[in-house]
XYZ file of N, CA and C in Angstrom:
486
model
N 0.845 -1.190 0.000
C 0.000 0.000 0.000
C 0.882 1.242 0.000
N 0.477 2.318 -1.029
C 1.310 3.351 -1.153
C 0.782 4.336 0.079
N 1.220 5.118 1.154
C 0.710 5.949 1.965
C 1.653 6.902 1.962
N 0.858 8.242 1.611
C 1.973 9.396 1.143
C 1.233 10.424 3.007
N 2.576 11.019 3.082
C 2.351 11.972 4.243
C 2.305 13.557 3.427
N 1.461 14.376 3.733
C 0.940 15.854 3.157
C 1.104 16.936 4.464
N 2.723 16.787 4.903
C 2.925 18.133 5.853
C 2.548 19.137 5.538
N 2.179 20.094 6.491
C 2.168 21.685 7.223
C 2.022 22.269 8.024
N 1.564 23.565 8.114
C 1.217 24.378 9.054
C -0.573 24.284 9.057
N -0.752 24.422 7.509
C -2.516 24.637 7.579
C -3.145 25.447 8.416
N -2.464 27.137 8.152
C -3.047 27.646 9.402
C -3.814 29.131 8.381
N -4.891 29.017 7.618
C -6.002 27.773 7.845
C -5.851 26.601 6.188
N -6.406 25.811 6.347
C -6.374 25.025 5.400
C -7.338 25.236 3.905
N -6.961 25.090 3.244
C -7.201 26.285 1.796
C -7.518 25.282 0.581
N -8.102 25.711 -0.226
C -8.561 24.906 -1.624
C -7.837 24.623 -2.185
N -6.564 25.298 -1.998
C -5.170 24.421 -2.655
C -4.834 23.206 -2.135
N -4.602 23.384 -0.589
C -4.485 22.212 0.360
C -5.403 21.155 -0.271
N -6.476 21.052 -0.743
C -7.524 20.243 -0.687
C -7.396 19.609 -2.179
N -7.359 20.417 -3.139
C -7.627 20.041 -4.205
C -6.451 18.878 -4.382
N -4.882 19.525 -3.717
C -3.610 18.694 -3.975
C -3.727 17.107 -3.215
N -4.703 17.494 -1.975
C -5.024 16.245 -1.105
C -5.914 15.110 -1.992
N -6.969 15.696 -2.599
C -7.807 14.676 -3.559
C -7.470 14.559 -4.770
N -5.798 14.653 -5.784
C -5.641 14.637 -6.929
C -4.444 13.878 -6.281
N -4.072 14.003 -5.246
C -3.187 13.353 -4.464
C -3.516 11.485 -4.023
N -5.053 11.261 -4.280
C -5.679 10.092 -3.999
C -5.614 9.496 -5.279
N -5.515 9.905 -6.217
C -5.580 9.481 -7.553
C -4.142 8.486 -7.784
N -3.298 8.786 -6.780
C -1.826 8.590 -6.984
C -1.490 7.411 -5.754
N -1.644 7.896 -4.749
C -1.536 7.180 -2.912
C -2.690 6.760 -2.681
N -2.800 5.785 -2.038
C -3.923 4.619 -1.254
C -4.366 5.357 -0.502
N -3.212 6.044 0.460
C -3.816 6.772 1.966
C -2.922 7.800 1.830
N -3.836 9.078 2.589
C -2.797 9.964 2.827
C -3.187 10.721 3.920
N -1.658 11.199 4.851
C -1.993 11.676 6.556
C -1.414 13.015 6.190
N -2.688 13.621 6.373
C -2.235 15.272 6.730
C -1.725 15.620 7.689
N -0.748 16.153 7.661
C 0.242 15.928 8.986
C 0.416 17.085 9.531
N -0.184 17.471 10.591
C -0.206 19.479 10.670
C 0.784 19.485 11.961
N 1.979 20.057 11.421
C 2.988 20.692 12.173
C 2.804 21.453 13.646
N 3.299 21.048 14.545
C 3.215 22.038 15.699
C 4.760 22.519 15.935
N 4.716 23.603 15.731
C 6.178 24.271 15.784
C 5.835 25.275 17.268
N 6.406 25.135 18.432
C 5.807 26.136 19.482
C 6.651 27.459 19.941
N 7.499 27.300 18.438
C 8.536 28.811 18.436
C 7.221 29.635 17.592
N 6.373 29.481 17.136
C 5.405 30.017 16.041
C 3.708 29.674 16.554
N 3.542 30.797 16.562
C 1.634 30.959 16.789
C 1.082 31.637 15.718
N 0.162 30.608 15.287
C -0.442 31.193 14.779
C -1.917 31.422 14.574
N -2.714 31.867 13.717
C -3.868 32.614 13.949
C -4.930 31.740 14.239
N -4.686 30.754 13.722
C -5.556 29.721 14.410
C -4.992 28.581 15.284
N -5.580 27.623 16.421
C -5.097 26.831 17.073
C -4.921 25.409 16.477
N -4.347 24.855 17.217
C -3.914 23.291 16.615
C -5.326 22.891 16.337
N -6.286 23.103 17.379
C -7.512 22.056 17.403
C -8.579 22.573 16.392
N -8.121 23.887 16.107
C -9.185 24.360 15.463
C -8.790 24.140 14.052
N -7.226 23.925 13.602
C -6.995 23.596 12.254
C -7.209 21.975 12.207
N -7.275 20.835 13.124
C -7.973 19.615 12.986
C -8.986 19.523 12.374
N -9.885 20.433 13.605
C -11.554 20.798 13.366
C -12.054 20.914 11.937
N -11.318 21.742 11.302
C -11.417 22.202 9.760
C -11.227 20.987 9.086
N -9.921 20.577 8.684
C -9.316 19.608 7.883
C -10.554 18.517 8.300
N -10.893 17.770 9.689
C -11.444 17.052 9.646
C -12.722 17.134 9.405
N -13.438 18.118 8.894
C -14.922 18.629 8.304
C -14.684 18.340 6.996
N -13.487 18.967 6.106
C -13.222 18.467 4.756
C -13.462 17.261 4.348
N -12.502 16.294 5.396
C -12.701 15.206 4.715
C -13.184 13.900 5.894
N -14.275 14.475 6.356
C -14.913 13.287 7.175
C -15.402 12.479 5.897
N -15.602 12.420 4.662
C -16.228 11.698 3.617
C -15.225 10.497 3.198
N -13.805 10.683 3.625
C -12.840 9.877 2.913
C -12.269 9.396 3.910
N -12.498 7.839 4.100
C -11.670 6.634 5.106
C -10.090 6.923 4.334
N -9.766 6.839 3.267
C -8.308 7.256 3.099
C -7.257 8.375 2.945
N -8.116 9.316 4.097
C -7.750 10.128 4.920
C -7.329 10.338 6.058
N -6.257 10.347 6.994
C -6.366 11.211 8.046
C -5.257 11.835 8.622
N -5.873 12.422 9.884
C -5.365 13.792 10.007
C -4.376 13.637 11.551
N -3.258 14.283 11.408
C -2.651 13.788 12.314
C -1.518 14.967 13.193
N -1.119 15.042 14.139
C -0.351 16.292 14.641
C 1.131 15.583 14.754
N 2.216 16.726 14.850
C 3.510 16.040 14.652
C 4.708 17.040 14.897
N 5.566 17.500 15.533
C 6.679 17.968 15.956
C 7.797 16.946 15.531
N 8.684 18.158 15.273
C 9.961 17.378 14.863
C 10.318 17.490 13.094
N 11.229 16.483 12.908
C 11.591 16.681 11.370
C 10.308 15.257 10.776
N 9.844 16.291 9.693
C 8.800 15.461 8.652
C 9.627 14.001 8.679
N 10.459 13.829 8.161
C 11.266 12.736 8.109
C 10.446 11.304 8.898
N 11.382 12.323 10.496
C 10.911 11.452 10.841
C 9.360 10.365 11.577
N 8.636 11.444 11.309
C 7.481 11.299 11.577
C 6.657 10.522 9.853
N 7.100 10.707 9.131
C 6.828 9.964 8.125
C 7.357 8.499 8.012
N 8.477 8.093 8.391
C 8.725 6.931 8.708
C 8.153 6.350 9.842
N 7.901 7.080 10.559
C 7.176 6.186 12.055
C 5.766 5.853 12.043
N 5.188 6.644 10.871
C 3.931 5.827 10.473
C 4.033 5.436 9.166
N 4.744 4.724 8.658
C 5.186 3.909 7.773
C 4.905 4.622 6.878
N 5.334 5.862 6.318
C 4.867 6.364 4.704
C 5.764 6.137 4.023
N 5.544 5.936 2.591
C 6.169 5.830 0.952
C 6.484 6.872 0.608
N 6.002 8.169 0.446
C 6.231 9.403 -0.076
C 5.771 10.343 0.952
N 6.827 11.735 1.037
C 6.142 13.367 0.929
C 5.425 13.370 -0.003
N 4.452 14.263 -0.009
C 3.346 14.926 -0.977
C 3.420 16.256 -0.649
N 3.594 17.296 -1.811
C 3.982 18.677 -1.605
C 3.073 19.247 -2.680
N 2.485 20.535 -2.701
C 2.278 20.585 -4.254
C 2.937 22.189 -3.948
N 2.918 22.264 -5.364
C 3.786 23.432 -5.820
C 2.997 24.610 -6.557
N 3.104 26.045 -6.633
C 2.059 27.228 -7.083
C 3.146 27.423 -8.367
N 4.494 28.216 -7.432
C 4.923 28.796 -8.874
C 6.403 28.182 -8.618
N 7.208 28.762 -9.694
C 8.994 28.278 -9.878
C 9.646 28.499 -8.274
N 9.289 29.490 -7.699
C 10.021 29.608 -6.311
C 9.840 28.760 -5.212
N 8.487 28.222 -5.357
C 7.934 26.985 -4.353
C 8.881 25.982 -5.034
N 9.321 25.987 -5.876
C 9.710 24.440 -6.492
C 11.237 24.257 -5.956
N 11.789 25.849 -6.183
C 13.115 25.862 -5.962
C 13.344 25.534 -4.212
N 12.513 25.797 -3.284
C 12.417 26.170 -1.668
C 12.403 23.954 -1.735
N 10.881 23.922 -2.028
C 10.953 22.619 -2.269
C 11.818 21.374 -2.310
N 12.647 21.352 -3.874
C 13.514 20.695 -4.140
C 14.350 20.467 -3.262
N 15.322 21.510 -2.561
C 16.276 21.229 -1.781
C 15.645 20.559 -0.362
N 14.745 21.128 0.118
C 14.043 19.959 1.028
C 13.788 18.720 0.593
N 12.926 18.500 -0.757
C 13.002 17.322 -0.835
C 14.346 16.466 -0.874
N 15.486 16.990 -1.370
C 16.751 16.336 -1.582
C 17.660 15.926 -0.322
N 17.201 16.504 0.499
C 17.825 16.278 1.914
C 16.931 15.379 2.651
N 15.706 15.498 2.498
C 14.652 14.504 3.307
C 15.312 12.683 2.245
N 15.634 13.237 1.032
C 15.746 11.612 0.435
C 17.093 11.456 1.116
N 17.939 12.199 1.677
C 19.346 11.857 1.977
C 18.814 11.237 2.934
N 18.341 11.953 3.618
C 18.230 11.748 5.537
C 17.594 10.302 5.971
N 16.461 10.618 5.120
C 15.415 8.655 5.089
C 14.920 8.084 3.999
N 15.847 8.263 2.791
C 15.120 7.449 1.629
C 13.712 8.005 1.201
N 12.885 8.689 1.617
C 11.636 8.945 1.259
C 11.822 9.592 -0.097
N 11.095 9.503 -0.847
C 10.892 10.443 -2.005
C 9.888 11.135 -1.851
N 10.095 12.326 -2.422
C 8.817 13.685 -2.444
C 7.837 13.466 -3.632
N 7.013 13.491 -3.945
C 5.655 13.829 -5.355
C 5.466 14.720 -4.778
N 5.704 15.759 -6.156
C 5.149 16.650 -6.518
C 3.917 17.143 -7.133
N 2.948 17.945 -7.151
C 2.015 17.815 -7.705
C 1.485 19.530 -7.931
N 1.581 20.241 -9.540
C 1.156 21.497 -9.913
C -0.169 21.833 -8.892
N -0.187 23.013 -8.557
C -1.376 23.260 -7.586
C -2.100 23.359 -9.546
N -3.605 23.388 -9.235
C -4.387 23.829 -10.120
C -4.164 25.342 -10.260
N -4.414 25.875 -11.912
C -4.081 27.325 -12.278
C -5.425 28.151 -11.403
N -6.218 27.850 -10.854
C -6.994 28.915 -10.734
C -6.994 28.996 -8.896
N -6.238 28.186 -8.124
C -5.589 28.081 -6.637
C -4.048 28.791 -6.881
N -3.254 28.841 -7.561
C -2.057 29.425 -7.874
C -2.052 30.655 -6.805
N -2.728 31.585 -6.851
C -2.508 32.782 -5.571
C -2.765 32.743 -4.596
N -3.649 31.514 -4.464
C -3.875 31.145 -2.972
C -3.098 30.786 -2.053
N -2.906 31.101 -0.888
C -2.028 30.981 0.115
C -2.513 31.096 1.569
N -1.791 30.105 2.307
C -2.167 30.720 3.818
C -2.243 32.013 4.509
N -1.169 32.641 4.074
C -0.973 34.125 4.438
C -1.954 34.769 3.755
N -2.321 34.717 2.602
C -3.441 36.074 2.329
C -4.708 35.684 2.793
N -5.304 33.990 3.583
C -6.025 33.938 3.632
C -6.132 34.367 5.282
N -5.314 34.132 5.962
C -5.202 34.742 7.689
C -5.274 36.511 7.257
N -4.682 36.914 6.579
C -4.437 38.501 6.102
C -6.367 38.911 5.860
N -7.304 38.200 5.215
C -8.387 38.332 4.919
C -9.125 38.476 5.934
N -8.965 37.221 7.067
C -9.680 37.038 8.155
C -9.365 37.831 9.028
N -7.950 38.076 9.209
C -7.837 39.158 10.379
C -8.227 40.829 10.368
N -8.984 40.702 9.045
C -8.934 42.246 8.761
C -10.865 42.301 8.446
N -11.282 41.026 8.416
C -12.664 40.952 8.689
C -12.821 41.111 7.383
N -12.367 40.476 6.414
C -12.815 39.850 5.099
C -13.429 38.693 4.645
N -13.744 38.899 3.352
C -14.512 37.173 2.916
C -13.655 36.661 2.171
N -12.961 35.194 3.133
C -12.251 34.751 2.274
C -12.988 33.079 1.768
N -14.091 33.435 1.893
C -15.036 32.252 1.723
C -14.242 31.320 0.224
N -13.718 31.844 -0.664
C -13.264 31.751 -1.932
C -12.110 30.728 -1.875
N -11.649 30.875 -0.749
C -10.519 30.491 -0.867
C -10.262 29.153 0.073
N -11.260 28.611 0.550
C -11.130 27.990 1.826
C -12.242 26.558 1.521
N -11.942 25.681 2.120
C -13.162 24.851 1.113
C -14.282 24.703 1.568
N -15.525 24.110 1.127
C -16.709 24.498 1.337
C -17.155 24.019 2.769
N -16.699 22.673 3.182
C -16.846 22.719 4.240
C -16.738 23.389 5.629
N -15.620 24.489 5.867
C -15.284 25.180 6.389
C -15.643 26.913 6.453
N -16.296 27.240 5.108
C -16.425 28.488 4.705
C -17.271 29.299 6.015
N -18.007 28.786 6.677
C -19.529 29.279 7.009
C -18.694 29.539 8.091
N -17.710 28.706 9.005
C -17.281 29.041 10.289
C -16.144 29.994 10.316
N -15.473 29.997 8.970
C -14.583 30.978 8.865
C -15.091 32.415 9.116
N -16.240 32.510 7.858
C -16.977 33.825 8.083
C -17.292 34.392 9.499
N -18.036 33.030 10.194
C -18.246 33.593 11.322
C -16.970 34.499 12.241
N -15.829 33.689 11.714
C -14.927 34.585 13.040
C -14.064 35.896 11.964
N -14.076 35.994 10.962
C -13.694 37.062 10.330
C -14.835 37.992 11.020
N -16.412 37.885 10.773
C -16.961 38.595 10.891
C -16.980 39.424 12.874
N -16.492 38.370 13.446
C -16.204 38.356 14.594
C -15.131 39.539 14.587
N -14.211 39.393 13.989
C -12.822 40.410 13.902
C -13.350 41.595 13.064
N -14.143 42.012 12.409
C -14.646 43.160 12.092
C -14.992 43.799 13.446
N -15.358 43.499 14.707
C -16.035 44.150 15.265
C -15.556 44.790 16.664
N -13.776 44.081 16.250
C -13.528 44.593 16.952
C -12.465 45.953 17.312
């Protein structure tokens, strides 16, 4: 069984994230979204609340899940037995940041990275402009996937008011 690991931050988790996760099934049996806890870094949303999300996305798919993880990807990808990183990529500079990670993760544990083009019409999408939206009491309904949209609004609209 191929089981690819799909690190990040996911802070919040975005239609890019998603689309790369289910074009990503087309390829891997299973795949563990693996959301980073780095506790030098806070960010705008909490660990539980970026679960919360991801796991609304894809409560529909048993060859999904979602998982928390400190430390080097590496090695947390080997300790639950994965075949591949899964990364996807927007433009040439993600690829270049990329590559050399991937080339050191194959030094470090054999893993190989797949790559996978984000779709052209997710290309500007990003975590940062979508926290940048919410914190300023915008709709970033657009950008975020459908499952999640309605609760996002709610707390953007929350941050308008204050």
């Amino acid at each position: 069984m191929s089981k690819a690991i799909f690190p990040g931050s996911f802070d919040p988790f975005t239609v890019g994230h998603e689309n790369i996760v289910i074009r990503g099934l087309n390829i891997f049996d299973h795949i563990v979204i693996a959301v980073g806890i780095n506790s030098e870094k806070r960010g705008m949303f909490t660990i539980e609340q970026r679960l919360d999300f991801i796991h609304k996305v894809f409560k529909e798919y048993d060859n999904v899940s979602i998982e928390t993880y400190s430390g080097l990807t590496v090695d947390f990808a080997k300790e639950i037995q994965c075949t591949h990183i899964l990364r996807g990529l927007r433009t040439s500079a993600d690829f270049e940041f990329e590559r050399a990670i991937a080339q050191v993760n194959k030094q470090m544990s054999g893993l190989d990275t797949a790559f996978l083009l984000c779709s052209p019409e997710h290309t500007p999408v990003n975590s940062s402009i979508v926290r940048d939206i919410v914190a300023h009491g915008g709709d970033a309904s657009m950008y975020v996937p459908a499952a999640i949209r309605e609760e996002l609004k709610k707390i953007a609209n929350g941050r308008k008011h204050l």
